[in-house]
Amino acid sequence: MDRKIIFLDVDGTLVDYEGNLPDSAVRAVRLARANGHRVYICTGRSRAEVYPALWEIGLDGMIGGNGSYVEDNGKVVMHQMMSGEQCRQVVDWLQGHGLEFYLESNSGLYASADFETGAAEAVREYSRRKSGEASVMTVRDAFPDMIYGENLYREDVNKISFVLGSYQDYLDAADAFPDLQAGTWGGIGETALFGDLGVKDITKAHAIDVLLQHLNAERADTIAFGDAKVDIPMLEYCAYGVAMGNGGEEIRVMADYITDDVEHDGLWNVSA
């Protein structure tokens, strides 16, 4: 039997948009590994957001920060971070523009003073859009280990996410920091809820390439699962790409196969 290397996005793929982990997804991962395949999560989350319940499934490692961090069985293969000066400049700029934000680090998520209240509406709307139902999700539900009141000038930051007051905030951030990769999430174009700034020229596809070189493995043996636009480079890079049924139109159109929604056993239905 051919041994495959499987890459799973987390939010909307391995877990639903309320953060719930379906039992069927756990069974799918464990079955794949029992059959000799390697399974890695490939996510926008930093390592601090990969909570014990995910590791307890049984994973071979992770790609985090949308490609800034690569880990294989506890070994750090790659980790590209913003410089301390870049972090300081972004923090000062966001505070000067009255935008609430959090720093994404492998050691934790470090929030601005009023992030819990300032991000509340955006978090609820993000959950509502993804699930299609009214949401009562709170910031503490979404980020249970968020740290408040810490020094925000840090040397260990993968990327910084911030609440958008308007799409212009993203455009202004991209213009202010050409040395960083600017993006949005939680919506397309002017419907975006959050902006982010991170290491330039980092993608999930690049990180997978780094991991394959480390494993001395072939691209032909890769399978990727995702649901969002940021996952498209990963699905394009891997030999076979699977879009979740709850995914956006743009990823479902380009995928090799479309499975069911995450809530309706999408991973298990492919593996069974």
Short mmCIF file of C-alpha atoms in Angstrom, two decimals:
data_model
loop_
_atom_site.label_atom_id
_atom_site.label_comp_id
_atom_site.label_asym_id
_atom_site.label_seq_id
_atom_site.Cartn_x
_atom_site.Cartn_y
_atom_site.Cartn_z
CA MET A 1 0.00 0.00 0.00
CA ASP A 2 1.28 3.45 -0.90
CA ARG A 3 2.04 5.59 2.12
CA LYS A 4 0.57 9.09 1.78
CA ILE A 5 1.29 12.37 3.53
CA ILE A 6 -1.98 14.07 4.45
CA PHE A 7 -2.35 17.77 5.23
CA LEU A 8 -5.46 18.98 7.04
CA ASP A 9 -6.56 22.55 7.51
CA VAL A 10 -8.07 22.95 10.98
CA ASP A 11 -10.95 25.46 11.12
CA GLY A 12 -13.73 24.33 8.83
CA THR A 13 -11.92 21.11 7.95
CA LEU A 14 -10.86 19.21 11.06
CA VAL A 15 -13.09 21.19 13.45
CA ASP A 16 -16.29 23.11 12.78
CA TYR A 17 -16.60 26.87 12.99
CA GLU A 18 -17.57 26.74 16.64
CA GLY A 19 -14.37 24.83 17.40
CA ASN A 20 -16.08 21.45 17.87
CA LEU A 21 -14.09 18.36 16.89
CA PRO A 22 -16.35 15.68 15.34
CA ASP A 23 -15.77 12.11 16.53
CA SER A 24 -15.77 11.02 12.89
CA ALA A 25 -12.80 13.31 12.17
CA VAL A 26 -10.86 11.75 15.03
CA ARG A 27 -11.62 8.28 13.67
CA ALA A 28 -10.53 9.33 10.17
CA VAL A 29 -7.15 10.61 11.36
CA ARG A 30 -6.49 7.57 13.52
CA LEU A 31 -7.47 5.19 10.72
CA ALA A 32 -5.13 6.96 8.30
CA ARG A 33 -2.21 6.72 10.71
CA ALA A 34 -3.01 3.09 11.56
CA ASN A 35 -2.74 2.39 7.83
CA GLY A 36 0.74 3.89 7.74
CA HIS A 37 -0.02 7.35 6.42
CA ARG A 38 1.43 10.53 7.94
CA VAL A 39 -1.02 13.23 9.03
CA TYR A 40 -0.13 16.87 9.61
CA ILE A 41 -2.37 19.82 10.33
CA CYS A 42 -1.69 22.79 8.05
CA THR A 43 -3.32 25.85 9.56
CA GLY A 44 -3.33 29.57 10.04
CA ARG A 45 -3.20 28.91 13.78
CA SER A 46 0.04 29.30 15.65
CA ARG A 47 1.17 26.43 17.85
CA ALA A 48 -0.34 28.06 20.96
CA GLU A 49 -3.78 27.65 19.35
CA VAL A 50 -3.34 23.92 18.76
CA TYR A 51 -4.98 22.78 21.96
CA PRO A 52 -4.39 19.35 23.60
CA ALA A 53 -7.57 17.82 22.13
CA LEU A 54 -6.07 18.16 18.66
CA TRP A 55 -2.69 16.66 19.57
CA GLU A 56 -4.46 13.83 21.38
CA ILE A 57 -5.99 12.67 18.09
CA GLY A 58 -2.52 11.54 17.09
CA LEU A 59 -0.70 13.77 14.61
CA ASP A 60 2.74 13.55 13.03
CA GLY A 61 3.24 17.28 13.27
CA MET A 62 2.01 20.63 12.05
CA ILE A 63 2.42 23.56 9.74
CA GLY A 64 1.30 26.75 11.47
CA GLY A 65 0.97 30.47 10.91
CA ASN A 66 -0.18 29.83 7.33
CA GLY A 67 3.28 28.44 6.59
CA SER A 68 5.68 30.27 8.89
CA TYR A 69 6.22 27.24 11.17
CA VAL A 70 6.91 23.57 10.40
CA GLU A 71 7.14 20.81 13.01
CA ASP A 72 7.68 17.08 12.50
CA ASN A 73 7.22 14.74 15.49
CA GLY A 74 8.31 17.41 17.93
CA LYS A 75 11.25 18.66 15.85
CA VAL A 76 11.14 22.25 14.59
CA VAL A 77 11.97 22.12 10.89
CA MET A 78 11.38 25.81 10.09
CA HIS A 79 10.23 28.86 12.00
CA GLN A 80 10.15 32.30 10.39
CA MET A 81 9.06 35.17 12.62
CA MET A 82 8.64 38.90 12.43
CA SER A 83 11.56 40.85 13.82
CA GLY A 84 11.20 42.60 17.15
CA GLU A 85 11.37 45.95 15.39
CA GLN A 86 8.66 44.97 12.92
CA CYS A 87 6.45 43.88 15.80
CA ARG A 88 7.02 47.17 17.64
CA GLN A 89 6.19 49.22 14.55
CA VAL A 90 2.97 47.29 13.87
CA VAL A 91 1.82 47.46 17.49
CA ASP A 92 2.41 51.22 17.58
CA TRP A 93 0.60 51.69 14.26
CA LEU A 94 -2.44 49.65 15.30
CA GLN A 95 -2.69 51.42 18.64
CA GLY A 96 -2.36 54.76 16.89
CA HIS A 97 -5.26 53.83 14.61
CA GLY A 98 -7.45 52.58 17.46
CA LEU A 99 -7.57 48.99 16.13
CA GLU A 100 -7.80 46.03 18.52
CA PHE A 101 -5.41 43.17 17.76
CA TYR A 102 -3.58 40.12 19.00
CA LEU A 103 -0.07 38.80 18.50
CA GLU A 104 0.17 35.18 17.37
CA SER A 105 3.17 33.42 18.89
CA ASN A 106 4.00 29.79 19.57
CA SER A 107 4.16 30.70 23.25
CA GLY A 108 0.69 32.25 23.36
CA LEU A 109 -1.80 34.72 21.94
CA TYR A 110 -1.22 38.20 23.32
CA ALA A 111 -4.11 40.64 22.99
CA SER A 112 -4.46 44.40 23.09
CA ALA A 113 -6.17 45.78 26.20
CA ASP A 114 -9.70 46.00 24.79
CA PHE A 115 -9.61 43.12 22.32
CA GLU A 116 -12.23 41.10 24.18
CA THR A 117 -14.89 43.75 23.74
CA GLY A 118 -13.56 45.24 20.52
CA ALA A 119 -13.56 41.90 18.68
CA ALA A 120 -16.83 40.53 20.09
CA GLU A 121 -19.05 41.50 17.15
CA ALA A 122 -16.50 40.34 14.55
CA VAL A 123 -16.13 36.93 16.24
CA ARG A 124 -19.89 36.39 16.34
CA GLU A 125 -20.25 37.43 12.72
CA TYR A 126 -17.38 35.18 11.63
CA SER A 127 -19.04 32.19 13.29
CA ARG A 128 -22.45 33.10 11.86
CA ARG A 129 -21.14 33.39 8.30
CA LYS A 130 -19.31 30.08 8.48
CA SER A 131 -22.04 28.06 10.19
CA GLY A 132 -25.01 29.78 8.56
CA GLU A 133 -26.68 30.16 11.94
CA ALA A 134 -26.94 32.89 14.57
CA SER A 135 -23.98 32.68 16.90
CA VAL A 136 -23.44 33.48 20.57
CA MET A 137 -19.72 32.73 20.35
CA THR A 138 -17.63 35.03 22.54
CA VAL A 139 -14.01 36.05 22.19
CA ARG A 140 -13.17 33.79 25.12
CA ASP A 141 -14.94 30.90 23.38
CA ALA A 142 -12.91 31.48 20.24
CA PHE A 143 -9.61 32.12 22.05
CA PRO A 144 -9.81 30.34 25.42
CA ASP A 145 -6.14 30.86 26.30
CA MET A 146 -5.83 34.46 25.13
CA ILE A 147 -3.40 36.42 27.31
CA TYR A 148 -4.19 40.01 28.27
CA GLY A 149 -1.98 42.59 29.92
CA GLU A 150 1.40 41.30 28.71
CA ASN A 151 4.12 43.34 27.03
CA LEU A 152 3.18 43.61 23.34
CA TYR A 153 6.69 44.34 22.10
CA ARG A 154 7.86 40.81 21.40
CA GLU A 155 10.58 38.93 19.54
CA ASP A 156 8.61 35.70 18.94
CA VAL A 157 5.65 36.77 16.79
CA ASN A 158 4.51 34.76 13.78
CA LYS A 159 1.83 37.21 12.68
CA ILE A 160 -0.53 39.86 14.01
CA SER A 161 -4.29 39.83 13.45
CA PHE A 162 -6.47 42.90 13.94
CA VAL A 163 -10.15 43.81 13.83
CA LEU A 164 -11.06 45.83 10.76
CA GLY A 165 -13.10 48.97 11.30
CA SER A 166 -13.35 49.09 7.52
CA TYR A 167 -11.61 47.57 4.50
CA GLN A 168 -9.57 50.77 4.31
CA ASP A 169 -7.78 49.70 7.50
CA TYR A 170 -6.39 46.68 5.63
CA LEU A 171 -5.37 48.83 2.66
CA ASP A 172 -3.65 51.31 4.96
CA ALA A 173 -1.82 48.52 6.83
CA ALA A 174 -0.62 46.97 3.56
CA ASP A 175 0.65 50.39 2.46
CA ALA A 176 2.32 51.11 5.82
CA PHE A 177 4.18 47.77 5.96
CA PRO A 178 5.39 46.74 2.49
CA ASP A 179 8.02 44.53 4.14
CA LEU A 180 5.28 42.31 5.62
CA GLN A 181 2.61 40.11 4.07
CA ALA A 182 -0.79 41.74 4.52
CA GLY A 183 -3.99 39.74 4.32
CA THR A 184 -7.60 39.56 5.42
CA TRP A 185 -9.82 36.82 6.79
CA GLY A 186 -13.41 36.29 7.86
CA GLY A 187 -14.77 37.44 4.52
CA ILE A 188 -13.86 38.26 0.94
CA GLY A 189 -12.73 41.75 -0.03
CA GLU A 190 -14.68 44.48 1.69
CA THR A 191 -16.68 41.94 3.70
CA ALA A 192 -13.51 40.89 5.60
CA LEU A 193 -13.68 41.09 9.39
CA PHE A 194 -10.00 40.86 10.26
CA GLY A 195 -6.71 41.91 8.76
CA ASP A 196 -3.33 40.37 9.45
CA LEU A 197 0.35 41.10 8.96
CA GLY A 198 3.04 38.43 8.86
CA VAL A 199 6.27 37.27 7.29
CA LYS A 200 6.59 38.10 3.60
CA ASP A 201 6.20 35.38 0.94
CA ILE A 202 5.00 32.67 3.34
CA THR A 203 2.37 30.18 2.15
CA LYS A 204 1.13 26.76 3.19
CA ALA A 205 2.48 25.39 -0.10
CA HIS A 206 6.00 26.64 0.61
CA ALA A 207 5.92 25.10 4.08
CA ILE A 208 4.78 21.74 2.68
CA ASP A 209 7.71 21.84 0.27
CA VAL A 210 10.09 22.46 3.20
CA LEU A 211 8.59 19.54 5.13
CA LEU A 212 8.82 17.18 2.14
CA GLN A 213 12.50 18.01 1.74
CA HIS A 214 12.99 17.27 5.45
CA LEU A 215 11.16 13.93 5.08
CA ASN A 216 12.86 13.11 1.79
CA ALA A 217 9.35 12.52 0.49
CA GLU A 218 7.69 13.04 -2.88
CA ARG A 219 5.05 15.59 -3.80
CA ALA A 220 3.26 12.79 -5.68
CA ASP A 221 2.38 11.22 -2.32
CA THR A 222 0.57 14.24 -0.86
CA ILE A 223 -3.13 14.86 -0.22
CA ALA A 224 -4.54 18.15 1.11
CA PHE A 225 -7.90 19.01 2.66
CA GLY A 226 -9.18 22.57 3.07
CA ASP A 227 -12.17 24.89 2.99
CA ALA A 228 -10.92 28.43 2.46
CA LYS A 229 -9.21 30.63 -0.10
CA VAL A 230 -5.96 30.56 1.91
CA ASP A 231 -5.95 26.76 1.42
CA ILE A 232 -5.94 26.96 -2.38
CA PRO A 233 -2.11 27.09 -2.75
CA MET A 234 -1.93 23.97 -0.55
CA LEU A 235 -4.46 22.08 -2.69
CA GLU A 236 -2.76 23.26 -5.88
CA TYR A 237 0.64 22.13 -4.64
CA CYS A 238 -0.38 18.68 -3.40
CA ALA A 239 -0.95 15.80 -5.79
CA TYR A 240 -4.60 15.54 -4.76
CA GLY A 241 -6.77 18.26 -3.28
CA VAL A 242 -10.03 17.75 -1.40
CA ALA A 243 -12.40 20.64 -0.63
CA MET A 244 -14.85 20.43 2.24
CA GLY A 245 -18.50 20.79 1.30
CA ASN A 246 -18.71 23.84 3.56
CA GLY A 247 -15.86 25.46 1.64
CA GLY A 248 -16.12 28.59 -0.47
CA GLU A 249 -16.96 28.42 -4.16
CA GLU A 250 -13.40 29.31 -5.19
CA ILE A 251 -11.87 26.24 -3.49
CA ARG A 252 -14.63 23.84 -4.48
CA VAL A 253 -14.20 24.79 -8.14
CA MET A 254 -10.47 24.01 -8.20
CA ALA A 255 -10.42 20.88 -6.00
CA ASP A 256 -10.01 17.35 -7.34
CA TYR A 257 -12.81 16.16 -5.09
CA ILE A 258 -15.48 17.71 -2.87
CA THR A 259 -16.45 15.88 0.29
CA ASP A 260 -19.24 16.62 2.77
CA ASP A 261 -19.32 19.42 5.35
CA VAL A 262 -17.10 19.10 8.39
CA GLU A 263 -20.25 18.71 10.54
CA HIS A 264 -21.47 15.88 8.30
CA ASP A 265 -18.44 13.60 8.58
CA GLY A 266 -16.56 15.09 5.62
CA LEU A 267 -13.16 13.62 6.56
CA TRP A 268 -14.52 10.22 7.52
CA ASN A 269 -16.57 9.90 4.33
CA VAL A 270 -13.39 10.24 2.28
CA SER A 271 -11.39 7.77 4.38
CA ALA A 272 -14.03 5.11 5.00
#
